[in-house]
XYZ file of C-alpha atoms in Angstrom:
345
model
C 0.000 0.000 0.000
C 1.549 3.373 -1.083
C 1.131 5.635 1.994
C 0.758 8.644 -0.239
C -2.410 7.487 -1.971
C -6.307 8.524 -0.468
C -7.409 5.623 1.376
C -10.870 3.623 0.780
C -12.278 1.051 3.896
C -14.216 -1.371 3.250
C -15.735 -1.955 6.551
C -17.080 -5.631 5.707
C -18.434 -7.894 2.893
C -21.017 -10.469 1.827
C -18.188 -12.766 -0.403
C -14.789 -14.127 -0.079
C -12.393 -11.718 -1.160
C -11.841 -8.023 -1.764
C -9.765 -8.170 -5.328
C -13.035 -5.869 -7.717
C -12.881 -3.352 -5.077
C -9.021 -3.272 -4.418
C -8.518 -3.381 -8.861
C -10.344 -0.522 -9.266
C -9.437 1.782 -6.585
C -5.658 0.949 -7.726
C -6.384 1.531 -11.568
C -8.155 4.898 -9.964
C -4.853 5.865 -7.457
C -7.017 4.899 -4.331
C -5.853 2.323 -1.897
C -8.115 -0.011 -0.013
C -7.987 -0.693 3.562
C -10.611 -3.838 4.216
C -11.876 -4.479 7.411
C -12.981 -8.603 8.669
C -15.799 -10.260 6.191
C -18.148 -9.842 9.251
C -19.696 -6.545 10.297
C -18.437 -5.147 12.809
C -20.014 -3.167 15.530
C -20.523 0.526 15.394
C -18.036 1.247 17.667
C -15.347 -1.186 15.746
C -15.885 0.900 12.454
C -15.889 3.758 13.998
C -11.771 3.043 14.915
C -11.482 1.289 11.761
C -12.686 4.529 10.191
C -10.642 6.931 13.126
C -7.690 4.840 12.125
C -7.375 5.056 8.346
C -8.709 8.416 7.793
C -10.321 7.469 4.240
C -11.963 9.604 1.745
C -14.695 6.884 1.403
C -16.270 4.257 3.222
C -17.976 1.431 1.429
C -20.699 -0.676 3.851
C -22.695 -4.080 3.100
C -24.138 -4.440 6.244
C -21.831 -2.826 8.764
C -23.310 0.316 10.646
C -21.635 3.598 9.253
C -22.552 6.079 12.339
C -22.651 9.395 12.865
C -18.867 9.790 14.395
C -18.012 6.677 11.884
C -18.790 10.122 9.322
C -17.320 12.870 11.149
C -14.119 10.892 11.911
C -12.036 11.654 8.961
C -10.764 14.432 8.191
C -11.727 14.505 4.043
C -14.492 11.798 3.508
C -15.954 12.325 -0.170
C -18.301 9.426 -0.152
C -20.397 6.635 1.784
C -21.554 3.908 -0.462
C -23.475 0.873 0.193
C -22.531 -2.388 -1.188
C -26.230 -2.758 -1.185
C -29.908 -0.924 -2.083
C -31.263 -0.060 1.632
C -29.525 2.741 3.686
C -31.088 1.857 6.957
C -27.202 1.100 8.260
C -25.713 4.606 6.889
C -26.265 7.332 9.028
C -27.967 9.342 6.051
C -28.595 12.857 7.638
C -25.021 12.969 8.831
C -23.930 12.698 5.909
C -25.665 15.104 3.674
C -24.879 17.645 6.609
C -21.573 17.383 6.291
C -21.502 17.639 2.583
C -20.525 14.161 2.000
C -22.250 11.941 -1.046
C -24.077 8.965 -0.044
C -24.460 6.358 -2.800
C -25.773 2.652 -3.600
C -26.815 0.015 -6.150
C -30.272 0.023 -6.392
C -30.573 -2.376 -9.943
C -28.183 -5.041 -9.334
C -30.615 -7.551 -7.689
C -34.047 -6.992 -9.279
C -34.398 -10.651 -11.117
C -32.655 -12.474 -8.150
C -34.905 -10.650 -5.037
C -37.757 -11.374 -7.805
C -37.053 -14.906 -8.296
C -36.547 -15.547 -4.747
C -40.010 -14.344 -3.776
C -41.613 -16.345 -6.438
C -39.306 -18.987 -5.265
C -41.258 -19.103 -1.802
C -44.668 -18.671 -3.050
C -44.016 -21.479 -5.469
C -42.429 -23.391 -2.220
C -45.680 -22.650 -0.458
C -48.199 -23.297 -3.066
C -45.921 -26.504 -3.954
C -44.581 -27.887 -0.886
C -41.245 -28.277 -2.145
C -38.803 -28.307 0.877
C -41.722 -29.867 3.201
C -41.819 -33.001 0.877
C -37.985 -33.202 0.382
C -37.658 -33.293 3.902
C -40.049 -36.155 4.206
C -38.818 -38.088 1.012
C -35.268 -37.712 3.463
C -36.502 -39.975 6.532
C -38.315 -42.173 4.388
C -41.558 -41.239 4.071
C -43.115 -41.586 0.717
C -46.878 -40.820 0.689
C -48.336 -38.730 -2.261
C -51.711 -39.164 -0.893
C -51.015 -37.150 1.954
C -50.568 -33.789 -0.081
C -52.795 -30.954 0.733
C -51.236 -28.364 -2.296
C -52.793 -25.670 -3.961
C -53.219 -23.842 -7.362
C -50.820 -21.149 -7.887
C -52.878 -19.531 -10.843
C -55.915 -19.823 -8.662
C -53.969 -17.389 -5.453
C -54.207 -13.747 -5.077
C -51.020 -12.245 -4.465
C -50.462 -8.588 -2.768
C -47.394 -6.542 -3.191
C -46.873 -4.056 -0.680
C -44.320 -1.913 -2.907
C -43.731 -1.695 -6.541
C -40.731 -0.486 -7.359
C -37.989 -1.962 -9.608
C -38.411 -5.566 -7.885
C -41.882 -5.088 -6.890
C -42.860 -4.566 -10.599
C -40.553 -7.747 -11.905
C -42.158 -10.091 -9.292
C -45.664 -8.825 -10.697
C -44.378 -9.730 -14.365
C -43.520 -13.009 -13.206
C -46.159 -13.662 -11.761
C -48.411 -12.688 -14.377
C -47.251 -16.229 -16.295
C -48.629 -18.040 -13.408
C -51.895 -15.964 -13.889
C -52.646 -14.782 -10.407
C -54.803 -11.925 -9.273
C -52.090 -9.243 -8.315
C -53.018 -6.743 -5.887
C -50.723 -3.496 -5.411
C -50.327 -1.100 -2.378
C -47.736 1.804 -3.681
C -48.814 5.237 -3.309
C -46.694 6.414 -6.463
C -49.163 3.489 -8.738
C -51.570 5.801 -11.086
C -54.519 3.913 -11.890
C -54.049 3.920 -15.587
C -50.404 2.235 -15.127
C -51.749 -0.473 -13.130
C -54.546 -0.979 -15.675
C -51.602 -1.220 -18.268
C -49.268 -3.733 -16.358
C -52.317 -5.748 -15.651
C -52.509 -5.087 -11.666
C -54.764 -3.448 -9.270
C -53.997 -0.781 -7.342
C -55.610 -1.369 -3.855
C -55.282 0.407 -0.378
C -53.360 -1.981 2.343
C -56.030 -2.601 4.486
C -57.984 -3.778 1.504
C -55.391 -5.922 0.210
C -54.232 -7.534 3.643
C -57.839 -8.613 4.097
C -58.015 -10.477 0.727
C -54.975 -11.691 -0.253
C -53.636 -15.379 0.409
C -50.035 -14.076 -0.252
C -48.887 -10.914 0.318
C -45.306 -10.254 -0.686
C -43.109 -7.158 1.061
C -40.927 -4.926 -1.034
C -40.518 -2.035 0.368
C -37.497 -0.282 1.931
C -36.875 -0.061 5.757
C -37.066 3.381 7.063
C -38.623 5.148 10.049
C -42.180 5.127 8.616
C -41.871 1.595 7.396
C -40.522 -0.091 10.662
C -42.843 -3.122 11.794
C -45.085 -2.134 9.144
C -46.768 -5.278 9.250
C -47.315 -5.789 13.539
C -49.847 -7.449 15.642
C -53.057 -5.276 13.728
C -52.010 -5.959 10.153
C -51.369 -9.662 10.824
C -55.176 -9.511 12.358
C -56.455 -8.588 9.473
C -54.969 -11.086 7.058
C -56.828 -13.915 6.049
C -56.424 -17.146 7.908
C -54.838 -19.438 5.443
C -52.554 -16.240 4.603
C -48.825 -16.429 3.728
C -46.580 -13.640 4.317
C -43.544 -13.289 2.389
C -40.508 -10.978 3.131
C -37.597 -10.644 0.926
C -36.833 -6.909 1.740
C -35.863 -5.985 4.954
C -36.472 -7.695 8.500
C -37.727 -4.793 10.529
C -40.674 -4.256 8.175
C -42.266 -7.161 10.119
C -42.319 -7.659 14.070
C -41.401 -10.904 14.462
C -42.864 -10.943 18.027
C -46.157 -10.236 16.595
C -45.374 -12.807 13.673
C -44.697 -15.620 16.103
C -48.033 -14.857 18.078
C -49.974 -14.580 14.949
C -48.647 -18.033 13.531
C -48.914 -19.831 17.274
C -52.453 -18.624 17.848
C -53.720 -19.557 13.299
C -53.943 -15.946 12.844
C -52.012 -16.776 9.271
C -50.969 -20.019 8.015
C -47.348 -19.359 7.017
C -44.467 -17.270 6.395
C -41.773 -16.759 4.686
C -38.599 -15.014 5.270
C -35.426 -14.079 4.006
C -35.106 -11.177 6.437
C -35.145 -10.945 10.058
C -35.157 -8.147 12.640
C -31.934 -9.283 14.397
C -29.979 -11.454 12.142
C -28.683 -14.078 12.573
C -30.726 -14.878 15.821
C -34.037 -16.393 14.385
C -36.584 -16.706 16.704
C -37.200 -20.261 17.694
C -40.761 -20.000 17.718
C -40.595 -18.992 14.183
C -38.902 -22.129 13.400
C -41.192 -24.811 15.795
C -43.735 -23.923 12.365
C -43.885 -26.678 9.549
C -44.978 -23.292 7.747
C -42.384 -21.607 7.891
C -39.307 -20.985 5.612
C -35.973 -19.203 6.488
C -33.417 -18.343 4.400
C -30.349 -16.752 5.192
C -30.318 -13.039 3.535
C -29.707 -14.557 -0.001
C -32.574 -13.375 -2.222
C -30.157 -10.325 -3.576
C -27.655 -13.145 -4.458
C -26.020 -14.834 -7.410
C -22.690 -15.472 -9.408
C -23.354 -12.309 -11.345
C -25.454 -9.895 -8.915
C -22.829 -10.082 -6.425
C -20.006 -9.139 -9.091
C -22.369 -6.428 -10.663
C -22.700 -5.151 -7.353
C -19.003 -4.977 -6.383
C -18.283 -3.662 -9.483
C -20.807 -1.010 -9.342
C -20.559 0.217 -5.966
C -16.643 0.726 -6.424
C -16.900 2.779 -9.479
C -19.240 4.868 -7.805
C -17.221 5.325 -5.553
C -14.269 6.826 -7.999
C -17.047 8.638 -9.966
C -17.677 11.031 -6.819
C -13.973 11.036 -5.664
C -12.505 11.926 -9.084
C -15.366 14.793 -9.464
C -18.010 13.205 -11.425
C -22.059 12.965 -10.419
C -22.690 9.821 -9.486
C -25.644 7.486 -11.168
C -27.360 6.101 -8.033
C -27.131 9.880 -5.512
C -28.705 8.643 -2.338
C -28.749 12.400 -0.682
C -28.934 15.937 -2.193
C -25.704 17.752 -2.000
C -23.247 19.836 -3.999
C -20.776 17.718 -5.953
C -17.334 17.777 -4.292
C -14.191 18.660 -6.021
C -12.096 15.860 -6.833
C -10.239 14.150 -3.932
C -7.260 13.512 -6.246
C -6.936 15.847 -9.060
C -7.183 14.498 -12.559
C -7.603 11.109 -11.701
C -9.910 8.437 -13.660
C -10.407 4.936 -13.526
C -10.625 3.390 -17.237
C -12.952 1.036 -15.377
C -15.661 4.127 -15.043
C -14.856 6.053 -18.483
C -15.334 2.568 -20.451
C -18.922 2.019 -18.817
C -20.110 5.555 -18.532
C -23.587 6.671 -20.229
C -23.064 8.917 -23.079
């Protein structure tokens, strides 16, 4: 590492090794300092951070803080290796000038595929009869399955994902419900959806599907009253974020047949998983891997650290998380070929 150079951290990561990041911050004249695989807490970033002095930070799931931002003396950038900001201490940022980026496109067909994945699952039994094929059991007259085409499914959310689950779900023809207050009535008449109010849809569809982002107004978003109004032989379905649901309330509703099932990808505190959440037969877990796959994870990588350069070398960013000036360059003149040979004309 050439002491002279602007130093990046990495402050943890979701794969193996660090060489995407570390190839193009070198071709850019940035050096990377990379902190363990696993997150650590706030206060261990926050000395990572005090130590290095870096003119960005780059996050997957590690908790960039307030003093984590105010610790170095230069930092240009925060991106996360990621789409949700819920671990970036946001306002901080933009107060202190600094740009806030992420990769909000890199994961639409996998998070997509993955929630169709566990509707199929439920509709299917998939895992349930694998499991019982495993000790032995062999008894097709036993299956209680369902329909898929004959299911109404309810997004809550339709962005980017929210609208390529829809599309896939449209060749399984299912009634598709939509809560999204940004959804004009004509569009939804177009994509072949209807646009209905939450309460409305909680209380009539047998799958409802989360994909919506975790912030302040959106924590526990589904709790003990939502859950109490789905049907009985519901299924709820997270793939976005695990504090969108309350998994106290979740556990109560599924102990007492309040819904039938659920499942999850996301939890509130991972990787503790509540063990009443897993006494259910209708229940499936995964471990935070709907965003991944061989290519989403390098399209990621690749993305956030060119973002990265972008607002350290001067130039706007694509994905701008927060609304500040652009900076000046943090090393004058520099560009990554990486960027120029991708950038929109």
């Amino acid at each position: 590492m050439d002491s002279t150079r602007p130093v990046v951290v990495l402050t943890d990561r979701a794969w193996p090794d660090d060489e995407i990041e570390r190839r193009i911050l070198d071709a850019a004249g940035f050096d990377l300092v990379a902190g363990p695989a696993d997150p650590g807490t706030a206060e261990e970033i926050e000395a990572l951070v005090t130590a290095h002095d870096p003119v960005a930070i780059m996050t997957c799931w590690a908790r960039v803080s307030d003093a984590a931002v105010a610790a170095p003396s230069n930092l240009g950038a925060v991106a996360r290796m990621g789409v949700g900001l819920d671990n970036i201490d946001v306002e901080a940022a933009t107060a202190r000038g600094i740009r806030v980026t992420n990769v909000p496109d890199y994961c639409v067909e996998e998070v997509s595929d993955h929630a169709v994945a566990l509707i199929l699952n439920w509709t299917r039994g998939i895992t349930s009869f694998d499991a019982q094929v495993r000790t032995g059991s062999w008894n097709p007259a036993g299956a209680r399955l369902a329909r898929t085409a004959s299911k109404t499914v309810g997004l809550v959310g339709f962005g980017r994902i929210g609208r390529a689950t829809a599309r896939k779900l449209t060749g399984f023809r299912t009634r598709i419900l939509v809560t999204d207050p940004t959804l004009g009535a004509d569009e939804a008449a177009d994509l072949g959806v209807e646009r209905t109010p939450l309460d409305e849809l909680l209380a009539t569809a047998q799958i409802v599907v989360l994909h919506v982002p975790l912030l302040p107004t959106t924590h526990h978003l589904i709790g003990a009253e939502q859950l109490a109004a789905m049907r009985a032989d519901a299924l709820l379905v997270n793939v976005s974020r695990g504090g969108l649901v309350d998994t106290v309330a979740l556990a109560d509703a599924l102990d007492h047949g309040i819904i039938a099932g659920a499942a999850l990808d996301v939890l509130d505190e991972e990787p503790e998983v509540d063990p009443r959440l897993l006494a259910h037969a209708s229940v499936t877990v995964t471990p935070h891997v709907a965003f991944s796959s061989d290519e989403s994870v390098v399209e990621l990588r690749t993305k956030a650290t060119e973002e990265v350069v972008r607002v350290l070398t001067g130039r706007p960013p694509h994905y701008p998380c927060n609304d500040i000036a652009e900076p000046d360059p943090i090393t004058a003149g520099a560009t990554s070929p990486a960027v120029d040979a991708k950038e929109d004309k």
